[in-house]
Short mmCIF file of C-alpha atoms and ligand atoms in Angstrom, two decimals:
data_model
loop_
_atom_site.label_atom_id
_atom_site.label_comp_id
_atom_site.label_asym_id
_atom_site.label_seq_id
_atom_site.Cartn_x
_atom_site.Cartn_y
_atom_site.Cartn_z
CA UNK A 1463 0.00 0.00 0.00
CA UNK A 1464 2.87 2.43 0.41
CA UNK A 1465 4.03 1.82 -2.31
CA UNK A 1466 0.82 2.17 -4.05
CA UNK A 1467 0.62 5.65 -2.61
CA UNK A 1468 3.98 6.58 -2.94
CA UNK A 1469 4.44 6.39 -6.48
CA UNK A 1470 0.55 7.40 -7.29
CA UNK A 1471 2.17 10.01 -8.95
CA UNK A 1472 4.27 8.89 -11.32
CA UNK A 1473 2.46 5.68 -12.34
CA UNK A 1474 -0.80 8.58 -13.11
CA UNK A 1475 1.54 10.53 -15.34
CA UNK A 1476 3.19 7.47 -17.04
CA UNK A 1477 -0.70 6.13 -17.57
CA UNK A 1478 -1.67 9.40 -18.77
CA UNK A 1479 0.93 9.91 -21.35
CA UNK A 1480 0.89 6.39 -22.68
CA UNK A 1481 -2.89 4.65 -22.73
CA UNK A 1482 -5.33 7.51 -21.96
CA UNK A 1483 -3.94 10.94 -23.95
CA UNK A 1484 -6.53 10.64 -26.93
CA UNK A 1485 -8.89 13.38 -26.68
CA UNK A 1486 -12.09 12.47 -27.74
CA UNK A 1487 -12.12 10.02 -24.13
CA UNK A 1488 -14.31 12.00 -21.08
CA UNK A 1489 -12.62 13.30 -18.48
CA UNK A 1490 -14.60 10.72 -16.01
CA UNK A 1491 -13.68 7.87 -18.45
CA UNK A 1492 -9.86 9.06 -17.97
CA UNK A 1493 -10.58 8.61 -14.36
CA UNK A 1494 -11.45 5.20 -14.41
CA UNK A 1495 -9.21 4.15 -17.00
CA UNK A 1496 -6.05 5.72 -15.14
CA UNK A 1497 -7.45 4.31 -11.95
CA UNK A 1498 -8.19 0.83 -13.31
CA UNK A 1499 -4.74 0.58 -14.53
CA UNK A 1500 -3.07 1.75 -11.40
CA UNK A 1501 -5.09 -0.96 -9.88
CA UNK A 1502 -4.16 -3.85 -12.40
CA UNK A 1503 -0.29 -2.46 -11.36
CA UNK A 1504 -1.32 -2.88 -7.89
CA UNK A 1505 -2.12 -6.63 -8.13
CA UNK A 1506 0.53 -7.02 -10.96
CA UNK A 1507 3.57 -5.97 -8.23
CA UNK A 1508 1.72 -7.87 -5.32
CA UNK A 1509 1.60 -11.00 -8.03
CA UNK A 1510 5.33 -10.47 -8.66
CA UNK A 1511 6.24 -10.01 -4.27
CA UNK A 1512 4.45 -13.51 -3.81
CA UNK A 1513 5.86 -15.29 -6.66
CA UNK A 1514 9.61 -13.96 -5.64
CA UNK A 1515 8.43 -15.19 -2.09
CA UNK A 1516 7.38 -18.55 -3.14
CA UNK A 1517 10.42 -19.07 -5.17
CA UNK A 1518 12.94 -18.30 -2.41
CA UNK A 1519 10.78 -20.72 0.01
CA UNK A 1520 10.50 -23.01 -2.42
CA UNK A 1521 14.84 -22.82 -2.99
CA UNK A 1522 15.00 -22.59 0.92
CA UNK A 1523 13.48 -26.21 1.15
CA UNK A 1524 15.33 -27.66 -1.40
CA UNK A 1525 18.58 -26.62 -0.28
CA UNK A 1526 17.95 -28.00 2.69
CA UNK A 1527 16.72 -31.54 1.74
CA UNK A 1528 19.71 -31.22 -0.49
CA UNK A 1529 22.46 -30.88 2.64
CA UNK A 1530 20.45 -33.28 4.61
CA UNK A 1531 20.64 -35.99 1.77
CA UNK A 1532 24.57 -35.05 1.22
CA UNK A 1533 24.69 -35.27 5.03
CA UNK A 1534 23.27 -38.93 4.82
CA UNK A 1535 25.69 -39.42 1.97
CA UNK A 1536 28.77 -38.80 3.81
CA UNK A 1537 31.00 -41.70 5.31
CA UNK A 1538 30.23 -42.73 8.97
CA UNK A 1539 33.10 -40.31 9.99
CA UNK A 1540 31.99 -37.39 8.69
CA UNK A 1541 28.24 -37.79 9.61
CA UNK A 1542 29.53 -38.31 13.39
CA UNK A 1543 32.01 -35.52 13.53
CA UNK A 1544 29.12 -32.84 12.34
CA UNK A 1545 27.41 -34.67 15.17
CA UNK A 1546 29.42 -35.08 18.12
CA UNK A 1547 32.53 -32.43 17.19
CA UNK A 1548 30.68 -29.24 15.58
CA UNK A 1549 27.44 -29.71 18.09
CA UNK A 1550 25.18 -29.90 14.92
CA UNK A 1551 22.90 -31.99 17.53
CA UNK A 1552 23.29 -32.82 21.34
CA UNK A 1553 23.14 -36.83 20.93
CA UNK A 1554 26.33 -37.44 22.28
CA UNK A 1555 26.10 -34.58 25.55
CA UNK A 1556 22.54 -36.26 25.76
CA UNK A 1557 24.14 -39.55 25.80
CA UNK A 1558 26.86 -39.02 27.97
CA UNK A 1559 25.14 -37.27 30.88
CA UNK A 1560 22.44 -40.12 30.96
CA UNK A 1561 25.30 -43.26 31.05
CA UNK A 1562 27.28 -40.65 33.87
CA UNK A 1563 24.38 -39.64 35.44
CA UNK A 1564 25.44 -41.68 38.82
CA UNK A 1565 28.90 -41.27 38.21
CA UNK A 1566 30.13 -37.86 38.70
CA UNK A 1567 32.18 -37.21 41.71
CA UNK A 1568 31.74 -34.24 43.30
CA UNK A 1569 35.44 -33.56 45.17
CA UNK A 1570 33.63 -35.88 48.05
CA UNK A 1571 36.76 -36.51 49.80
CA UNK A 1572 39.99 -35.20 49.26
CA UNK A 1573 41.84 -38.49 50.82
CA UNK A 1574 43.39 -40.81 49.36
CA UNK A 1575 42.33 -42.06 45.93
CA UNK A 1576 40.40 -45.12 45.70
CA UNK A 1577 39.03 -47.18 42.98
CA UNK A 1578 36.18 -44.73 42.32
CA UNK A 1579 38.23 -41.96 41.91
CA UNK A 1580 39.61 -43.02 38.90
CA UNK A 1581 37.39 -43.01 35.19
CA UNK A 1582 38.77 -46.46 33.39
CA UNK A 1583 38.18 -45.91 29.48
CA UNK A 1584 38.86 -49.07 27.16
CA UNK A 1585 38.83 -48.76 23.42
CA UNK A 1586 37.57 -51.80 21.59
CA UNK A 1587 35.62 -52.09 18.03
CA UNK A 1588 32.52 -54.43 17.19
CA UNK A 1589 34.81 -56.83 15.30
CA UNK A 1590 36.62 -57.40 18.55
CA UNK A 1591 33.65 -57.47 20.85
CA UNK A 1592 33.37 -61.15 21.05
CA UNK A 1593 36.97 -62.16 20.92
CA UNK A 1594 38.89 -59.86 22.90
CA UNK A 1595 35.98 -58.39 25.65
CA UNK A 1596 34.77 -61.74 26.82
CA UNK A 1597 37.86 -62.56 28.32
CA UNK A 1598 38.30 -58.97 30.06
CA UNK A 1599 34.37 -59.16 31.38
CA UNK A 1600 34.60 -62.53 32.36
CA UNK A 1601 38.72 -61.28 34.45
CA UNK A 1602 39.22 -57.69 35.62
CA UNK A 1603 36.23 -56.27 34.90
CA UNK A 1604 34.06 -57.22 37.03
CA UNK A 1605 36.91 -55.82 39.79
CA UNK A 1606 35.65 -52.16 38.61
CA UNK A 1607 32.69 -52.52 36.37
CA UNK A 1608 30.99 -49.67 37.97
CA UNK A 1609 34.09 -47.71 36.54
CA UNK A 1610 35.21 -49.02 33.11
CA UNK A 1611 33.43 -48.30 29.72
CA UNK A 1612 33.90 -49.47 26.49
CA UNK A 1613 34.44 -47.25 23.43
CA UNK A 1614 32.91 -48.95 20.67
CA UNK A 1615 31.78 -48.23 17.17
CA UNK A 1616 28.53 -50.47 17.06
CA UNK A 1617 25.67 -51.13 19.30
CA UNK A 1618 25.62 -54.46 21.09
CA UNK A 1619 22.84 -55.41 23.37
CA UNK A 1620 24.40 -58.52 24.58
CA UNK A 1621 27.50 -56.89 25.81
CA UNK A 1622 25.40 -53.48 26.99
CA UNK A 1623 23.28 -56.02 29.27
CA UNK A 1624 26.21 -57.59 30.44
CA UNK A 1625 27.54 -54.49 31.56
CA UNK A 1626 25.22 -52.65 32.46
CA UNK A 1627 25.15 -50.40 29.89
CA UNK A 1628 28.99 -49.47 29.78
CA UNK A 1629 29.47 -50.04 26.18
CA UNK A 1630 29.48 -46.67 24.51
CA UNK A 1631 28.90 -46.43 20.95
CA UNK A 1632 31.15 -43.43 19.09
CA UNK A 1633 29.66 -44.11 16.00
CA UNK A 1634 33.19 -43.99 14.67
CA UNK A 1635 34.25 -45.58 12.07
CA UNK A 1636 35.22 -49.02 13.06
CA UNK A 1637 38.85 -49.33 11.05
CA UNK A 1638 42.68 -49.03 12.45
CA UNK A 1639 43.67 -46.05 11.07
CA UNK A 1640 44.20 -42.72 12.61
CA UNK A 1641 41.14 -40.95 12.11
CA UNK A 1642 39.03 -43.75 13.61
CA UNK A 1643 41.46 -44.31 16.27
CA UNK A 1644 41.77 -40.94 17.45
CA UNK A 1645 38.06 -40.44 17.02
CA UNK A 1646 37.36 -42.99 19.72
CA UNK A 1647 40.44 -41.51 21.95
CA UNK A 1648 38.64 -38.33 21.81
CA UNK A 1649 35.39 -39.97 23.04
CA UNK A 1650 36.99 -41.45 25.83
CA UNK A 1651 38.72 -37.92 26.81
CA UNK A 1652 35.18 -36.29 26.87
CA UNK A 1653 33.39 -38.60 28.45
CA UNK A 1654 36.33 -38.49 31.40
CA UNK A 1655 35.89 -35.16 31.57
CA UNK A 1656 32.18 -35.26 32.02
CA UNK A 1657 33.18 -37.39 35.48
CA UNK A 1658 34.94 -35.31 37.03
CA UNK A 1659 37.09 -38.15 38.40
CA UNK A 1660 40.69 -37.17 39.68
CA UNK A 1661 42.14 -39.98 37.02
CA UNK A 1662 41.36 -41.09 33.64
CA UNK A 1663 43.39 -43.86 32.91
CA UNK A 1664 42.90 -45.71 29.19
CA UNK A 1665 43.59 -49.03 27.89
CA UNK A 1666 43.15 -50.97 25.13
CA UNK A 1667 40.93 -54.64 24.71
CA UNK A 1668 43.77 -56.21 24.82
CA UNK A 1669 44.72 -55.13 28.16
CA UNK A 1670 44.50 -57.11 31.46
CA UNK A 1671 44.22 -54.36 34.05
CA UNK A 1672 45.43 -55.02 37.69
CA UNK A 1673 42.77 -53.00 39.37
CA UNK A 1674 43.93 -53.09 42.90
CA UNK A 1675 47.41 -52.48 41.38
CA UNK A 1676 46.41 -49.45 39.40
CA UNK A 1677 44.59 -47.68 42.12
CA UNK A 1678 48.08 -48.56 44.24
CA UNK A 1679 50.12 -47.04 41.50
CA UNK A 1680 47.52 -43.91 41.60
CA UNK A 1681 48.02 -43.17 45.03
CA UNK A 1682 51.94 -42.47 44.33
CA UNK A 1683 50.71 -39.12 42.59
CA UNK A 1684 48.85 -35.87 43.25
CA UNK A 1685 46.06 -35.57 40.86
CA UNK A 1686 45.95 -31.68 41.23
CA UNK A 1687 49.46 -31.72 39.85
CA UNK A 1688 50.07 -32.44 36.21
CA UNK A 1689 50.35 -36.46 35.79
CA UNK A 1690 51.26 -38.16 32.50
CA UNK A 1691 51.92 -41.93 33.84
CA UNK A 1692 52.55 -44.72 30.72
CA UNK A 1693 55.06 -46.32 29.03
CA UNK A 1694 57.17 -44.83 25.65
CA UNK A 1695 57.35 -47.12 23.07
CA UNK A 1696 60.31 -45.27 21.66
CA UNK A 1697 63.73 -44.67 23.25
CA UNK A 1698 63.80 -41.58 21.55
CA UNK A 1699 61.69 -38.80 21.06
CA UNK A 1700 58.59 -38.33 18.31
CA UNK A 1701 59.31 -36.44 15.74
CA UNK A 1702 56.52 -34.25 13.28
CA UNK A 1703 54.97 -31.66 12.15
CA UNK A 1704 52.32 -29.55 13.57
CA UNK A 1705 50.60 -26.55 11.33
CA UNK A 1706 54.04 -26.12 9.71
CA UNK A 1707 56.15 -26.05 12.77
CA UNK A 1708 58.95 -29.01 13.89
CA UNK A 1709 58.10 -30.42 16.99
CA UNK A 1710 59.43 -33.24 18.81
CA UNK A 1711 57.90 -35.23 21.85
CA UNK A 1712 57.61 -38.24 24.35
CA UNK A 1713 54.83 -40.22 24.37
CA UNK A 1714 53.03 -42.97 26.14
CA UNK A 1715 52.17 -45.50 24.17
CA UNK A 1716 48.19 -46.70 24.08
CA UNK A 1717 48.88 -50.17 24.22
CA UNK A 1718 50.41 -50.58 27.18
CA UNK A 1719 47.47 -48.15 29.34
CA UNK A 1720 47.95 -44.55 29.99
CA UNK A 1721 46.81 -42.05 33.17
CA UNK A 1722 46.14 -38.83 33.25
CA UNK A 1723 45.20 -36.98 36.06
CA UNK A 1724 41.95 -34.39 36.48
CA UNK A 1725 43.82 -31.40 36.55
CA UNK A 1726 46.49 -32.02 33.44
CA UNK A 1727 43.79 -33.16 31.80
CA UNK A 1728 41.76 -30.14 32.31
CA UNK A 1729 44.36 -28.50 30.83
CA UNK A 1730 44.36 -30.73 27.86
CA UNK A 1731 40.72 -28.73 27.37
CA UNK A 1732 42.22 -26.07 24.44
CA UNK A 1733 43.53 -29.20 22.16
CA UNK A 1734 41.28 -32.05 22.90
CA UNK A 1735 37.86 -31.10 24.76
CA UNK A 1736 34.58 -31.61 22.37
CA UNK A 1737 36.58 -33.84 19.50
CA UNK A 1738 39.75 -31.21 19.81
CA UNK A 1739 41.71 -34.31 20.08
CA UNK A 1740 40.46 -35.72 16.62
CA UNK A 1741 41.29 -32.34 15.05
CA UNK A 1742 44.58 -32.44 16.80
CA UNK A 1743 45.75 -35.37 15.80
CA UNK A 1744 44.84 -34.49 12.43
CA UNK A 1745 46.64 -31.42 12.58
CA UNK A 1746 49.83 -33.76 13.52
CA UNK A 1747 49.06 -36.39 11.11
CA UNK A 1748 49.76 -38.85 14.26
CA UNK A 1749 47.79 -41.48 15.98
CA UNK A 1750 45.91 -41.05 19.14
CA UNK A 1751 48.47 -41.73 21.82
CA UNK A 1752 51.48 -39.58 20.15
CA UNK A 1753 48.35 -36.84 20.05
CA UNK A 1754 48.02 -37.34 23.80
CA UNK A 1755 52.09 -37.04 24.10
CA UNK A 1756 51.82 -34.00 21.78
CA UNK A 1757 49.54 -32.21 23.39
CA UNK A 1758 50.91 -33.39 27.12
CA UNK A 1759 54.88 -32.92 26.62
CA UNK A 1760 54.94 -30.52 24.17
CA UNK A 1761 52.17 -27.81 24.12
CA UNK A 1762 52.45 -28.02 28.22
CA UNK A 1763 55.60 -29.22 28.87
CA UNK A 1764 54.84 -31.96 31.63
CA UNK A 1765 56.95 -34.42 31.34
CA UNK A 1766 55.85 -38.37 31.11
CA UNK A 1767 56.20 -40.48 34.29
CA UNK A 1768 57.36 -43.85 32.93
CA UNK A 1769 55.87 -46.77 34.71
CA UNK A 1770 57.56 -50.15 34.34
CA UNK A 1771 54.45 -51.84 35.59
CA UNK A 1772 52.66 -51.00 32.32
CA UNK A 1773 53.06 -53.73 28.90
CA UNK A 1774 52.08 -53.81 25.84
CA UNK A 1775 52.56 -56.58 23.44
CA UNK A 1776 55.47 -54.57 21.58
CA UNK A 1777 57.63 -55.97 24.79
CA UNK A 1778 58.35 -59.62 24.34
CA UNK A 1779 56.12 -60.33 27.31
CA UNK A 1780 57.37 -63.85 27.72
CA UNK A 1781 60.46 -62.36 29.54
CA UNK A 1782 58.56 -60.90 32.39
CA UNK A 1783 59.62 -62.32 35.64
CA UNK A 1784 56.63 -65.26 36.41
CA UNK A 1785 56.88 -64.26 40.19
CA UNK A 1786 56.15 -60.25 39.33
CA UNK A 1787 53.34 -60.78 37.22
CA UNK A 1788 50.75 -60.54 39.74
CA UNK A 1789 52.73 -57.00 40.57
CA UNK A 1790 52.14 -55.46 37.13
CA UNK A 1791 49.30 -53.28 36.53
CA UNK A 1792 48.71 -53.79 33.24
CA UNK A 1793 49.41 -56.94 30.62
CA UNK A 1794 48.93 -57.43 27.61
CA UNK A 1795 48.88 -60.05 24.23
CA UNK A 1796 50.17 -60.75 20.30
CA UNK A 1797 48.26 -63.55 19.13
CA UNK A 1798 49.07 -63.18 15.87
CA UNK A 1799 52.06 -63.97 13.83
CA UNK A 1800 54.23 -65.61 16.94
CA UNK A 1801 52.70 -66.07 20.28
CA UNK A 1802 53.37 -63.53 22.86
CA UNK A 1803 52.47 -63.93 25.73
CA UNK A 1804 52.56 -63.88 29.33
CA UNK A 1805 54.70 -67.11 31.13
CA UNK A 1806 53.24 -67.72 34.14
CA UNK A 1807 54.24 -69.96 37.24
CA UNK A 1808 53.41 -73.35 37.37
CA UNK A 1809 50.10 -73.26 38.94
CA UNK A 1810 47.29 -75.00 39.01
CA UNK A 1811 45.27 -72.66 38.60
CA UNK A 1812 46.68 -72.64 34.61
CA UNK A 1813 44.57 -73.54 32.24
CA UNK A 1814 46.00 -74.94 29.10
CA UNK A 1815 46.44 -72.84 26.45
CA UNK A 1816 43.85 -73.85 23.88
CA UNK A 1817 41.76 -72.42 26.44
CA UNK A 1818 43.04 -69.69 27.61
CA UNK A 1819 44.97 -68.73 25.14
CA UNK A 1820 45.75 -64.73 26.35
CA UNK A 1821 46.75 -66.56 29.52
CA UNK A 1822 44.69 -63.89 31.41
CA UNK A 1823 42.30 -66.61 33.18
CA UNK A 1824 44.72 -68.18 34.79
CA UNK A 1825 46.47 -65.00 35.86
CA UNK A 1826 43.03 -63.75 37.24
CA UNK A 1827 42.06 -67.22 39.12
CA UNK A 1828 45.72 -67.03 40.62
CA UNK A 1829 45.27 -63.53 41.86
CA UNK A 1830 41.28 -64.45 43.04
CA UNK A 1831 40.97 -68.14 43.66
CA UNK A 1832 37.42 -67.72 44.85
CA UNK A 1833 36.82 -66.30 41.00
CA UNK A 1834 38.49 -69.39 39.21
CA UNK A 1835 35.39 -71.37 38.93
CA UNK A 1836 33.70 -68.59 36.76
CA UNK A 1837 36.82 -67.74 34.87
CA UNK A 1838 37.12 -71.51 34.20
CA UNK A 1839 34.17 -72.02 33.03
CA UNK A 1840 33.95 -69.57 30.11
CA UNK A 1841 35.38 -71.33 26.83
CA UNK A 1842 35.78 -68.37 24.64
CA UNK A 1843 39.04 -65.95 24.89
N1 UDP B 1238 41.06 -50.96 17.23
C1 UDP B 1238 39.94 -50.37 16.75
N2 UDP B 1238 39.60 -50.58 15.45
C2 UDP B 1238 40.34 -51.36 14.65
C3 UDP B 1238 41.49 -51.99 15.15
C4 UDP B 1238 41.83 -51.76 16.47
O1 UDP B 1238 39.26 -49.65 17.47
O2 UDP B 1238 40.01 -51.52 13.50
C5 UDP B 1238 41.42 -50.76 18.65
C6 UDP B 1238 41.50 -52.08 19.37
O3 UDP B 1238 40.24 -52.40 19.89
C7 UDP B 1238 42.54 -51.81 20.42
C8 UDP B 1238 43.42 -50.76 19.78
O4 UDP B 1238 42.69 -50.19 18.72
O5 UDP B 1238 41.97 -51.29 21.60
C9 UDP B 1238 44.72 -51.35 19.24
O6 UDP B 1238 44.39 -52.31 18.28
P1 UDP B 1238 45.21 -53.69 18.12
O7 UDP B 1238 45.51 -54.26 19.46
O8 UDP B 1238 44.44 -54.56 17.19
O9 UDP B 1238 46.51 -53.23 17.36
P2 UDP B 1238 47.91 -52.69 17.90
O10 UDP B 1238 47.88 -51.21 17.60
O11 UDP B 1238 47.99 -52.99 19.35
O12 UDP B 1238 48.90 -53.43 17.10
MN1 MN B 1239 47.16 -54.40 20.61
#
């Protein structure tokens, strides 16, 4: 309507000039015919305001439907990083405050640490599920099952009934390589932080955890003060590149279980908080735990505490002293090309080797007789 009135004028003298000059038409008939006209303009530029409207809806939707589909398109990866790293939705803040919703510690003593103090994070995939989790769930996990989850990549009601409901799905991608890797690293890391537990301590499914052990080793350090506690793989430090720049570091490696306590890992926040670790460690074009010793030893200069109570299965774990085994906190296992593995004591609490092939059932039913005759009885792992 403003419009209309505002340009009244013009549009009268335009009409006038053009259609309605001749001068045999009445001065009423000019009326109507310049009035007519300005009203077929009228609905003529309305016409045009909806149609320009309904086009830039109608684009609107499209382009929409159009991400959404591209969205769906996208590898696993990418669909969970929009997700879970850029916020895009709240599933995984939804998901982790309902599985932590009895776990958060709220500074409730500051005494020594005990089992509950510490957040116990193991990374695992679906293809592993049955032949590399049975044997933990069936050993050390049930010595802290109200504190361990499992990173996975794909749901699993058995398991999630069987532990009550610590298996956490990244929706990662399920492969070995960096990205997926460091993907479910970065999971773990949040979720710790959402516990507010003085440790978070990570391990892989291969792993047999010495839980009374572990909370021992714990108790050697102040987790106020910056604590970096694993084992380097190297004997030598990491070298790289991150964002252009040289930089060299030690690091812990993942295999062998790695500790962190609440207030280094608080300041961990800038490179690894809400998927910063994924980016990180793409940013260093390095796998999860040199990302950790990146971001750890390098951008905050603490310096790893190396346990020697920590293995992985790049030792030769056969040479471990039988009589210390019980002492170590964490073990671990190569099945694959040549057998590496723990040599325990004579014992019998052994089992033979076809079934218990890790060797981490008889370990466990040495350490907790009264648990032998359920560790025994499980065939599988
Ligand atoms: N892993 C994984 N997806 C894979 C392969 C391995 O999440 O495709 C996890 C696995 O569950 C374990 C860790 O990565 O916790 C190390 O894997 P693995 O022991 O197979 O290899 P390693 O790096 O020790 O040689
Ligand atoms: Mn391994």
């Amino acid at each position: 309507m403003l419009f209309y009135g505002t340009t009244s004028a013009t549009t009268d003298y335009i009409i006038c000039y053009y259609f309605c000059r001749a001068k045999q038409v009445s001065k009423k008939m000019k009326r109507n015919c310049i009035s007519t006209i300005q009203t077929l303009l009228f609905w003529l530029f309305a016409l045009l305001c909806l149609t320009l409207w309904v086009i830039y809806v109608i684009s609107d939707m499209i382009q929409l439907r159009y991400k959404e589909t591209e969205r769906q398109r996208q590898p696993r990866i990418n669909r969970k990083i929009s997700a879970y790293y850029y916020g895009t939705d709240h599933y995984y803040e939804e998901y982790i405050d309902r599985n932590l919703k009895n776990q958060v510690v709220e500074n409730k003593h500051e005494n020594q640490t005990n089992l509950d103090d510490i957040f116990i994070s193991v990374k695992t995939s679906g293809k592993f599920h049955k032949t590399r989790l049975n044997v933990i769930i069936d050993t050390w996990f049930r010595d802290a099952n109200q504190q361990t989850y499992f990173f996975t990549d794909t749901d699993d009601d058995g398991l999630s009934k069987k532990t009550d409901g610590h298996m956490v799905n990244t929706m990662c991608n399920s492969s070995h390589i960096r990205r997926d890797l460091s993907c479910k690293l970065g999971a773990e890391y949040d979720f710790y932080i959402k516990s507010n537990k003085r440790w978070w301590c990570h391990f892989d499914d291969d792993n047999y955890v010495n839980v009374d052990q572990l909370v021992m080793l714990l108790r050697d350090y102040d987790h106020n003060m910056d604590f970096y506690i694993g084992k380097p793989s190297l004997n030598y430090p990491f070298t790289t590149t991150f964002k252009g720049e040289k930089v060299g570091f030690w690091f812990a490696t993942g295999g062998a279980g790695v500790c962190i306590s609440k207030a280094l890992a608080q300041r961990m926040k800038p490179w690894c908080s809400n998927g910063g670790l994924y980016r990180t460690s793409e940013h260093l074009n390095a796998p999860d735990d040199c990302t950790l010793g990146f971001v750890v030893s390098n951008r905050l200069a603490v310096e790893l505490t190396s346990s020697n109570l920590l293995h992985s299965h790049l030792e030769t774990l056969g040479q471990l002293n039988p009589a210390t085994l019980t002492e170590q906190v964490t073990l671990s296992y190569g099945l694959d090309n040549r057998n590496n593995i723990i040599q325990l004591q004579e014992s019998s609490h052994n089992l033979p080797i076809s079934k218990d092939p890790t060797r981490f059932r008889s370990l466990h039913c040495k350490r907790k007789p009264d648990t032998c005759s359920r560790v025994h009885r499980t065939k599988s792992g």
